[in-house]
Short mmCIF file of C-alpha atoms and ligand atoms in Angstrom, two decimals:
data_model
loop_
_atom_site.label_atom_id
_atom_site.label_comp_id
_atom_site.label_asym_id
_atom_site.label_seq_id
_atom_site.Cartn_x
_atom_site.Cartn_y
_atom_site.Cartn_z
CA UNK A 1 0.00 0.00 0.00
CA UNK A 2 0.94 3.44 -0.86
CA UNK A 3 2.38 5.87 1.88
CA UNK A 4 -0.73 7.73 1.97
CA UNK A 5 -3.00 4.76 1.67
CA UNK A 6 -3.05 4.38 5.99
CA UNK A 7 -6.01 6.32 6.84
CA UNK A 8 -5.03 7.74 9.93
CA UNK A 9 -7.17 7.14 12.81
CA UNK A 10 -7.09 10.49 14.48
CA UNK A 11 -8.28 10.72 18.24
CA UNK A 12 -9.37 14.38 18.41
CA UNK A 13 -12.31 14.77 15.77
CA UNK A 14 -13.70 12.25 17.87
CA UNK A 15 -13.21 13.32 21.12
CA UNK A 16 -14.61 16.95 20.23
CA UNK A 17 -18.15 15.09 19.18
CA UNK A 18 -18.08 13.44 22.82
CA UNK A 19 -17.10 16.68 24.99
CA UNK A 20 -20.31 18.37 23.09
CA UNK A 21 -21.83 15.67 24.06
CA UNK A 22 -20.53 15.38 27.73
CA UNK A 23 -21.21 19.20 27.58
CA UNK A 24 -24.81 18.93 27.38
CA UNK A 25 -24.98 16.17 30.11
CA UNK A 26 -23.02 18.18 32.72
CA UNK A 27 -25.34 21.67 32.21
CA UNK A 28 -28.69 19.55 32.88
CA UNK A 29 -26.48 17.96 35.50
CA UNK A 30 -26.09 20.80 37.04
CA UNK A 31 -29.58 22.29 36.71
CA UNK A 32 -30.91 19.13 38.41
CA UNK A 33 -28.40 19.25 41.14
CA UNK A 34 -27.32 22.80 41.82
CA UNK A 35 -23.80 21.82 41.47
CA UNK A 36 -21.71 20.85 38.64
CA UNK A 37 -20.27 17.20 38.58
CA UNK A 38 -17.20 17.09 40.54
CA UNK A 39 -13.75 15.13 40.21
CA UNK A 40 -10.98 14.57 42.77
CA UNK A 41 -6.99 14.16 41.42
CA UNK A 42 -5.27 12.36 44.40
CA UNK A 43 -1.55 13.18 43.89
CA UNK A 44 0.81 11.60 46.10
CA UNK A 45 3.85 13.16 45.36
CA UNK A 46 4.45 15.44 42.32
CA UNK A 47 6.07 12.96 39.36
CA UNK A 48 6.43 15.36 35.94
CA UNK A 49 5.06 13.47 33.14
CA UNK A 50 1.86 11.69 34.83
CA UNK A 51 1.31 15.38 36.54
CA UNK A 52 1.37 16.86 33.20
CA UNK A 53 -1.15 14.23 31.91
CA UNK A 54 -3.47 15.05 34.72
CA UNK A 55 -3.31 18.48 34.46
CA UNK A 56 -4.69 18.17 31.07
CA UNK A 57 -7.67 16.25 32.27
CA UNK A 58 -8.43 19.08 34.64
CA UNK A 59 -8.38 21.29 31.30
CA UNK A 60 -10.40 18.93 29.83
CA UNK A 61 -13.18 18.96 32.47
CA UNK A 62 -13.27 23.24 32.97
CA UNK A 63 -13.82 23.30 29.34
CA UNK A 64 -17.13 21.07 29.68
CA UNK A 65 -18.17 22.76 33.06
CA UNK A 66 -16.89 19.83 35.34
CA UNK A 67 -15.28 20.70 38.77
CA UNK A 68 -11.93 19.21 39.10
CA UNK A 69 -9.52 19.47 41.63
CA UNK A 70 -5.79 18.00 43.04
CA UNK A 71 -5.97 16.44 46.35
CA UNK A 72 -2.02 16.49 46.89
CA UNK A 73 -0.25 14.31 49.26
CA UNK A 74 3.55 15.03 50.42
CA UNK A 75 5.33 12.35 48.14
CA UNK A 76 6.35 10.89 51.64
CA UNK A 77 3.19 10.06 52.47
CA UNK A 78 2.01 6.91 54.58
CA UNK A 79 -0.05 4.55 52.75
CA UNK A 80 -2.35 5.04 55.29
CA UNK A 81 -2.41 8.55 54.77
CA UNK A 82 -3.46 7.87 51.26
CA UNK A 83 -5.79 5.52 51.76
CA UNK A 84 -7.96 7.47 54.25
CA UNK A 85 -7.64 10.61 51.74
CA UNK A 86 -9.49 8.17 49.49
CA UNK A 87 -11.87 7.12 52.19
CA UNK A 88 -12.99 10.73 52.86
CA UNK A 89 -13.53 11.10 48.89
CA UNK A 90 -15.49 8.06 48.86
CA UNK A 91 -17.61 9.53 51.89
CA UNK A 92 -18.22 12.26 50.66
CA UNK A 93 -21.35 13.24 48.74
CA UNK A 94 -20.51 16.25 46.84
CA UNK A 95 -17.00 13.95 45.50
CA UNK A 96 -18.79 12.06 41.97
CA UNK A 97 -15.39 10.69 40.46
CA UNK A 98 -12.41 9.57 42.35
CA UNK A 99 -8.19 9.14 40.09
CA UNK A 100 -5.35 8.68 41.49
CA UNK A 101 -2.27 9.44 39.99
CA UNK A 102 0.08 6.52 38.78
CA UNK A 103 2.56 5.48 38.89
CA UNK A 104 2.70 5.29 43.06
CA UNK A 105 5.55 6.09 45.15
CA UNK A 106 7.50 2.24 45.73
CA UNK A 107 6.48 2.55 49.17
CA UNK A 108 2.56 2.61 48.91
CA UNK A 109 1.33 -0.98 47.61
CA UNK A 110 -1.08 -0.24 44.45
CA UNK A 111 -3.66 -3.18 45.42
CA UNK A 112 -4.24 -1.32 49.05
CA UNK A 113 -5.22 1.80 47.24
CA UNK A 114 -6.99 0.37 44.21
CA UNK A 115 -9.11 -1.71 46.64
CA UNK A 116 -10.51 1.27 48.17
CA UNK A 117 -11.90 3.61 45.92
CA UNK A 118 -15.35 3.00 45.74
CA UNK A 119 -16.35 1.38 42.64
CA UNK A 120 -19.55 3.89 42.25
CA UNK A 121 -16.11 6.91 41.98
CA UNK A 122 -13.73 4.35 39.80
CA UNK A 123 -14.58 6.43 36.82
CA UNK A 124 -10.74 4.87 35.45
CA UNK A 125 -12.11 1.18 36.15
CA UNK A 126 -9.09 0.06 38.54
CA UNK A 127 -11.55 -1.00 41.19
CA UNK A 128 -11.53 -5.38 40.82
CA UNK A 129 -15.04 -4.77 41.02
CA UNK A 130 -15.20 -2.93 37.82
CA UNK A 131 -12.38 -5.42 36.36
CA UNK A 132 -14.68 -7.99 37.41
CA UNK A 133 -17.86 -6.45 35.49
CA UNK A 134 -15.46 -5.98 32.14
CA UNK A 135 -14.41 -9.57 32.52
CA UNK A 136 -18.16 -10.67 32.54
CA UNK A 137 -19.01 -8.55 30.03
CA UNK A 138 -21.36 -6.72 32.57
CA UNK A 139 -21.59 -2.61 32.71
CA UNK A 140 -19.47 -1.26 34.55
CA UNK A 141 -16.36 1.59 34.60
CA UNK A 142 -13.76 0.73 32.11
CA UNK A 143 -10.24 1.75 32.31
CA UNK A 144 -10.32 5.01 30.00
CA UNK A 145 -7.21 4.01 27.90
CA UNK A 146 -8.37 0.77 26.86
CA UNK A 147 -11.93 2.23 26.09
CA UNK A 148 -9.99 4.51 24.11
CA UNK A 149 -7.87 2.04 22.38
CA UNK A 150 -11.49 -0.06 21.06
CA UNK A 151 -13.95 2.80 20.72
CA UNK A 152 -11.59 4.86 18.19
CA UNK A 153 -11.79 1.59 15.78
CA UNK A 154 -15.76 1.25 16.57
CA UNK A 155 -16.26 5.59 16.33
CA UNK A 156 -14.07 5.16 12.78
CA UNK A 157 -16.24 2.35 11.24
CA UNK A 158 -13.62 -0.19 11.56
CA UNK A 159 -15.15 -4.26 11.06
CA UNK A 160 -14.50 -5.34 14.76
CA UNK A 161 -16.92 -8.83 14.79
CA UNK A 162 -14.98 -12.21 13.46
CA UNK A 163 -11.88 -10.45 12.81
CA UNK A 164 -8.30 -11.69 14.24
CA UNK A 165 -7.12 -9.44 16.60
CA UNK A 166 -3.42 -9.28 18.29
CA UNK A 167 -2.98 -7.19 21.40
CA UNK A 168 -0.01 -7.05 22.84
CA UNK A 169 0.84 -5.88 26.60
CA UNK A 170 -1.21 -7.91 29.06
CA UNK A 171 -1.27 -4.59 31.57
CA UNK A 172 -4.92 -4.65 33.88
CA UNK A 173 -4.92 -1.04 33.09
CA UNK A 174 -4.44 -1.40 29.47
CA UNK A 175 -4.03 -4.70 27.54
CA UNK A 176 -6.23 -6.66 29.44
CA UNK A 177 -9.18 -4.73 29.31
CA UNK A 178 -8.80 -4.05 25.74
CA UNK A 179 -8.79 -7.80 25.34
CA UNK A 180 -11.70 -8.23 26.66
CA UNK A 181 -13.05 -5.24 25.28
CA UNK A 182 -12.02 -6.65 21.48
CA UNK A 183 -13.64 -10.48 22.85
CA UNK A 184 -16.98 -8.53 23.57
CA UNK A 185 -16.92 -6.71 20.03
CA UNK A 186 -16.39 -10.42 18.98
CA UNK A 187 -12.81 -10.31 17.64
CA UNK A 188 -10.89 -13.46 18.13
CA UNK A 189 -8.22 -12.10 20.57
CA UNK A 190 -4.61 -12.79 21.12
CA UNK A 191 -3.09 -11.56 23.86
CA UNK A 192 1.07 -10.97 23.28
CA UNK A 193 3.51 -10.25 25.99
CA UNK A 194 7.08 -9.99 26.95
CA UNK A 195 7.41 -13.77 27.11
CA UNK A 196 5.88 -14.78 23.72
CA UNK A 197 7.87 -16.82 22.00
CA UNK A 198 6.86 -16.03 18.46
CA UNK A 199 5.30 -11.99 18.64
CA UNK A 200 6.16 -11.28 14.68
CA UNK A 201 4.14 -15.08 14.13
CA UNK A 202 0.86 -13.49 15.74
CA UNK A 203 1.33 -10.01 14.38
CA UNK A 204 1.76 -11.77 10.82
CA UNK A 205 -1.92 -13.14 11.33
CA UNK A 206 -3.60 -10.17 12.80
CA UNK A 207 -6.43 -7.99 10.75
CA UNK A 208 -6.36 -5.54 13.88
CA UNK A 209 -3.58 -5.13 16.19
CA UNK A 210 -3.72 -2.99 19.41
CA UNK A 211 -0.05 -2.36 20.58
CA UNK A 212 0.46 -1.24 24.42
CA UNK A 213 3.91 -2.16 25.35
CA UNK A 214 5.78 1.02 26.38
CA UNK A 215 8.73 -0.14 23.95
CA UNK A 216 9.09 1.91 21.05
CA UNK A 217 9.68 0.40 17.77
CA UNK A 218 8.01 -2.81 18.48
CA UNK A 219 5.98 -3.04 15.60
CA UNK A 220 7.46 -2.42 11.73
CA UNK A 221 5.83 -2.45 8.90
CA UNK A 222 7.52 -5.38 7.75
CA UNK A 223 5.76 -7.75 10.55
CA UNK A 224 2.51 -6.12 9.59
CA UNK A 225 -0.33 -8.14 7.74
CA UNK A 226 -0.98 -6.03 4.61
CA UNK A 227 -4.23 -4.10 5.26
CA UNK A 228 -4.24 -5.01 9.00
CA UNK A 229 -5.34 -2.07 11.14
CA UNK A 230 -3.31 -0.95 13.97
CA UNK A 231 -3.97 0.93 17.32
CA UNK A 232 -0.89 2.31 18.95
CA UNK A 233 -1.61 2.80 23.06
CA UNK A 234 2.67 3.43 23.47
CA UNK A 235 3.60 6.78 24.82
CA UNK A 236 7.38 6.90 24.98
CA UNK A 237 9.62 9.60 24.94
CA UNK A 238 12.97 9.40 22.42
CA UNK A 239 15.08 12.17 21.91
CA UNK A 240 12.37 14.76 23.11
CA UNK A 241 9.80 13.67 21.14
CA UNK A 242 6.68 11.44 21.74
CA UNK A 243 6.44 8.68 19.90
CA UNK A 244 4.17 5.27 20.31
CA UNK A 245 5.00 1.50 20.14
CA UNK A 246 4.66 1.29 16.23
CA UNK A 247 7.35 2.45 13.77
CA UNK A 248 4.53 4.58 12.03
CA UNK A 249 6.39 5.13 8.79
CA UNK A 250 6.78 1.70 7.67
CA UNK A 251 4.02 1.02 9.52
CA UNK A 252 1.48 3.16 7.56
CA UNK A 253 3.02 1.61 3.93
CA UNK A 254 1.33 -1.36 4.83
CA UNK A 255 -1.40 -1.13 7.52
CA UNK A 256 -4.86 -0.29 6.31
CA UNK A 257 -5.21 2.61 9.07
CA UNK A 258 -3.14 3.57 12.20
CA UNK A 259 -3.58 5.25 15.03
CA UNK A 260 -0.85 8.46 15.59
CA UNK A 261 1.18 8.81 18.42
CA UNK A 262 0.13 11.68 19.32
CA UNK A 263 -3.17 12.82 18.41
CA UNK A 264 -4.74 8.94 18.03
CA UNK A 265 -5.55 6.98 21.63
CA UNK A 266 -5.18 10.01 23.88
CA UNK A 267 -7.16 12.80 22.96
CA UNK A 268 -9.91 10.22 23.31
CA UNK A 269 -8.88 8.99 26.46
CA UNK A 270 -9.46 12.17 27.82
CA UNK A 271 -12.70 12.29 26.46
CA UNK A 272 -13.69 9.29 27.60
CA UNK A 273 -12.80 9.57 30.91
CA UNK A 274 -15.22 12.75 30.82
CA UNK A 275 -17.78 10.65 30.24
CA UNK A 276 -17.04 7.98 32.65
CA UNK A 277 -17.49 10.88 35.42
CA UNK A 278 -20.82 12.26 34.36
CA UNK A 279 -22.25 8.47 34.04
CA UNK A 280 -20.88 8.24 37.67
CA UNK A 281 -22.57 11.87 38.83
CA UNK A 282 -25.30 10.93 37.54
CA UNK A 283 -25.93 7.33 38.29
CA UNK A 284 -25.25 8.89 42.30
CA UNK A 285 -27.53 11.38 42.26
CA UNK A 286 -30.34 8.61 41.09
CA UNK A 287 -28.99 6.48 43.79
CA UNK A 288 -29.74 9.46 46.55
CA UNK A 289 -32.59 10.18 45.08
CA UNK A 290 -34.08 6.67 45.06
CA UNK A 291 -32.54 6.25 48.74
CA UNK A 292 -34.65 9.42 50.10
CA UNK A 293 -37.45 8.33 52.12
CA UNK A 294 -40.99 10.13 50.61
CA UNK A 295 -42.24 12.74 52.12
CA UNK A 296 -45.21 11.62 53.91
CA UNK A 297 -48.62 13.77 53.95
CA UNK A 298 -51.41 12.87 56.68
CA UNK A 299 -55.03 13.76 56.13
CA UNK A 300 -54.37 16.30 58.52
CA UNK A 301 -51.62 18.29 57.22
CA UNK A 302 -53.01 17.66 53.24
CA UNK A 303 -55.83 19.61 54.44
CA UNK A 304 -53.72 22.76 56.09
CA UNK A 305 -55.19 21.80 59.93
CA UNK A 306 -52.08 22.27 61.56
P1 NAP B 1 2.98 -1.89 31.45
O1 NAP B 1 2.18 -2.07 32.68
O2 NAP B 1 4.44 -1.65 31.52
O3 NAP B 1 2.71 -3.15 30.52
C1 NAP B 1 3.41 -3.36 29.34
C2 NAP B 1 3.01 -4.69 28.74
O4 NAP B 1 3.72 -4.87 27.52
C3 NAP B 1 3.34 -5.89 29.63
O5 NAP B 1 2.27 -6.81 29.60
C4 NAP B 1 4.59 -6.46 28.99
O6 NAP B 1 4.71 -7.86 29.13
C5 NAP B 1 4.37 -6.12 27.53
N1 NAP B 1 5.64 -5.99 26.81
C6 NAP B 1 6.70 -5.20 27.14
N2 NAP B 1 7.69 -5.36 26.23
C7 NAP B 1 7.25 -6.27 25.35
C8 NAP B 1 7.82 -6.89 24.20
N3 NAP B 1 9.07 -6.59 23.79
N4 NAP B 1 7.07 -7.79 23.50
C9 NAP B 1 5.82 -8.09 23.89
N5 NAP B 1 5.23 -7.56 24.99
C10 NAP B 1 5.95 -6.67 25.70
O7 NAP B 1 2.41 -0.67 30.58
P2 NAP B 1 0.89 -0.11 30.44
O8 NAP B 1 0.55 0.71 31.61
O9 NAP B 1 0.00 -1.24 30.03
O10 NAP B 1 1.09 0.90 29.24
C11 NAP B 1 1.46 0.43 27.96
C12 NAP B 1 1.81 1.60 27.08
O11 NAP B 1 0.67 2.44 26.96
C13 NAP B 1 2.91 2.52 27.66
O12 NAP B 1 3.68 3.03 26.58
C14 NAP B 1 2.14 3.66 28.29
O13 NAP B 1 2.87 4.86 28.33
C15 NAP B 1 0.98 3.77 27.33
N6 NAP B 1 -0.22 4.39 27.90
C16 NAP B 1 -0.93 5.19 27.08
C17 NAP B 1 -2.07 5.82 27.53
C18 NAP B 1 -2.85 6.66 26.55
O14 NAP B 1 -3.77 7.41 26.95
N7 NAP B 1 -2.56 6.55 25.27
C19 NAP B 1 -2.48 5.65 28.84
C20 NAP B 1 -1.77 4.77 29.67
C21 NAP B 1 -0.64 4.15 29.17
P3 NAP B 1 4.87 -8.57 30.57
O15 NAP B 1 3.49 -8.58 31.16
O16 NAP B 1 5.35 -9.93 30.25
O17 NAP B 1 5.84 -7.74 31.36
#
C-alpha cells in the first residue's frame, strides 16, 4: 500500500463530538443538582510526566463545566495517609469521580489503594469490582485508555466482529481490558507479551492489532499483515519527542489505518474519561434520590389543619 494509503485514525475529531456531548450532560447535571459534577486528582507526590497528563484532564473537564480538583499528598506520604484521603472522597457526597495518579511512590502498595476507591467513583475502572464487570461482560467503569484504544476503531467504522485481533501488553490497566473489550466486540483475541515466543508469528496473522507495550519500535511495517489495522496505546519519549510502540512510517506503507502517536488513543482517552465521570454523577444522584425516604402527607396536614 501506498504511503498515503493508511487512513489515519485520528483521536481528536472524535473526542470533540463526545465533549459536546458530555457538555450537554453536565449543564442539565447541574440544573438538576445545583452543582456541577465534581472530580478529585489524588496526587501523592508530584512525578512530571503523569502530573502533566493530569493536568490536562483538569483542562479537559473546565472546558465542559466539570469541577476538578488536586488532592495532593507530600510524596512521603504513609499509605495510610493515602488511603484514608481516598476514604474521605469516597464519603463524601458532593465527590462524583475519584483518580489517582500513577505510577505510586514504591512505598505505597497499588492493590491497598486500588481496593478502596469505591467502585460507584472508579470512573478509570481500577476497582476489581469494575475489572470484574469488564471480565463478565457486565456494565461497569472501564479503564479510560483501553476504552480509548477499542472505541476509536468502533467511532471510525472499523469491522470489529470475526476479525483476528493481536494485542499485545497484558497490563490490567491497558491490555487486558482491551482484550476483553475486542472479545466482547467479537474479535478473536490474542493476547502478546514480553514472554511470547513467536510476537512477529501473531502479528503476521492479525487484521487488527492494538499495541500497548511502552517499547518503542516494536511493531514495523515489515511484521505487519498487509491491510491489517493498527492501534498504537505506546507513549514513549525518544530524543524529546513522543512517539508510540509502532514504527509509524513503515508502519502506515502497509497497515490499512493507524492510530498516531500523538493525536490517536489520547485525545480520546481524555474524552472518555469525561464521560465515565458524568455516568458516575449521575448514576449517584439517582442512587440518593431513590434512597430518600418520601415525604409523607397525613389527612391532617393535606388539608392545612395544623
Ligand atoms: P505496562 O504495565 O508496563 O505493561 C506493558 C506490557 O507490555 C506488559 O504486559 C509487557 O509484558 C508487555 N511488553 C513489554 N515489552 C514487550 C515486548 N518486547 N514484547 C511483547 N510484549 C511486551 O504498561 P501499560 O501501563 O500497560 O502501558 C502500555 C503503554 O501504553 C505505555 O507506553 C504507556 O505509556 C501507554 N499508555 C498510554 C495511555 C494513553 O492514553 N494513550 C495511557 C496509559 C498508558 P509482561 O506482562 O510480560 O511484562
Amino acid at each position: 500500500m501506498a504511503d498515503a494509503g493508511a487512513r489515519r485514525l485520528e483521536g481528536a475529531p472524535i473526542a470533540d463530538e463526545i465533549r459536546t456531548a458530555v457538555a450537554e450532560d453536565v449543564a442539565s447535571f447541574t440544573t438538576a443538582n445545583g452543582r456541577p459534577p465534581v472530580l478529585a486528582v489524588v496526587i501523592v507526590g508530584r512525578d512530571a510526566p503523569s502530573t502533566v497528563y493530569l493536568e490536562r484532564i483538569l483542562k479537559g473537564c473546565a472546558k465542559v463545566g466539570i469541577e476538578a480538583a488536586f488532592v495532593e499528598l507530600e510524596g512521603e506520604a504513609t499509605e495510610a495517609a493515602v488511603v484514608d484521603t481516598i476514604r474521605t472522597l469516597n464519603s463524601d457526597p458532593a465527590v462524583d469521580g475519584v483518580i489517582v495518579q500513577m505510577p505510586l511512590p514504591p512505598t505505597i502498595r497499588l492493590r491497598s489503594v486500588v481496593d478502596v476507591i469505591d467502585p460507584a467513583k472508579d470512573i478509570d475502572g481500577i476497582h476489581p469490582l469494575n475489572a470484574g464487570l469488564l471480565r463478565l461482560g457486565y456494565d461497569g467503569f472501564l479503564p479510560a485508555t483501553a476504552h480509548a484504544a477499542v472505541e476509536i476503531l468502533r467511532r471510525s467504522g472499523v469491522e470489529i466482529a470475526g476479525r483476528d485481533a493481536v494485542v499485545i501488553g497484558r497490563s490490567a490497566v491497558v491490555g487486558m481490558p482491551a482484550a476483553f473489550l475486542l472479545v466482547k466486540e467479537d474479535a478473536t483475541v490474542t493476547v502478546c507479551h514480553s514472554r511470547t515466543r513467536d510476537l512477529a508469528g501473531h502479528v503476521a496473522r492479525a487484521d487488527i492489532v492494538v499495541v500497548a507495550a511502552g517499547h518503542p519500535g516494536l511493531i514495523t511495517g515489515a511484521m505487519l499483515k498487509p491491510g491489517a489495522i493498527v492501534v498504537d496505546v505506546g507513549i514513549n519519549l525518544v530524543d524529546g519527542r513522543i512517539v508510540g510502540d509502532v514504527d509509524f512510517e513503515s508502519a502506515s506503507r502497509v497497515a490499512s489505518a493507524i492510530t498516531p502517536v500523538p493525536g490517536g488513543v489520547g485525545p480520546l482517552t481524555n474524552a472518555l474519561l469525561l464521560t465515565h465521570l458524568i455516568r458516575a454523577a449521575e448514576r449517584q444522584a439517582e442512587a440518593r434520590h431513590d434512597a430518600t425516604p418520601p415525604t409523607v402527607t397525613t389527612a391532617a396536614s393535606s388539608r392545612g389543619d395544623r
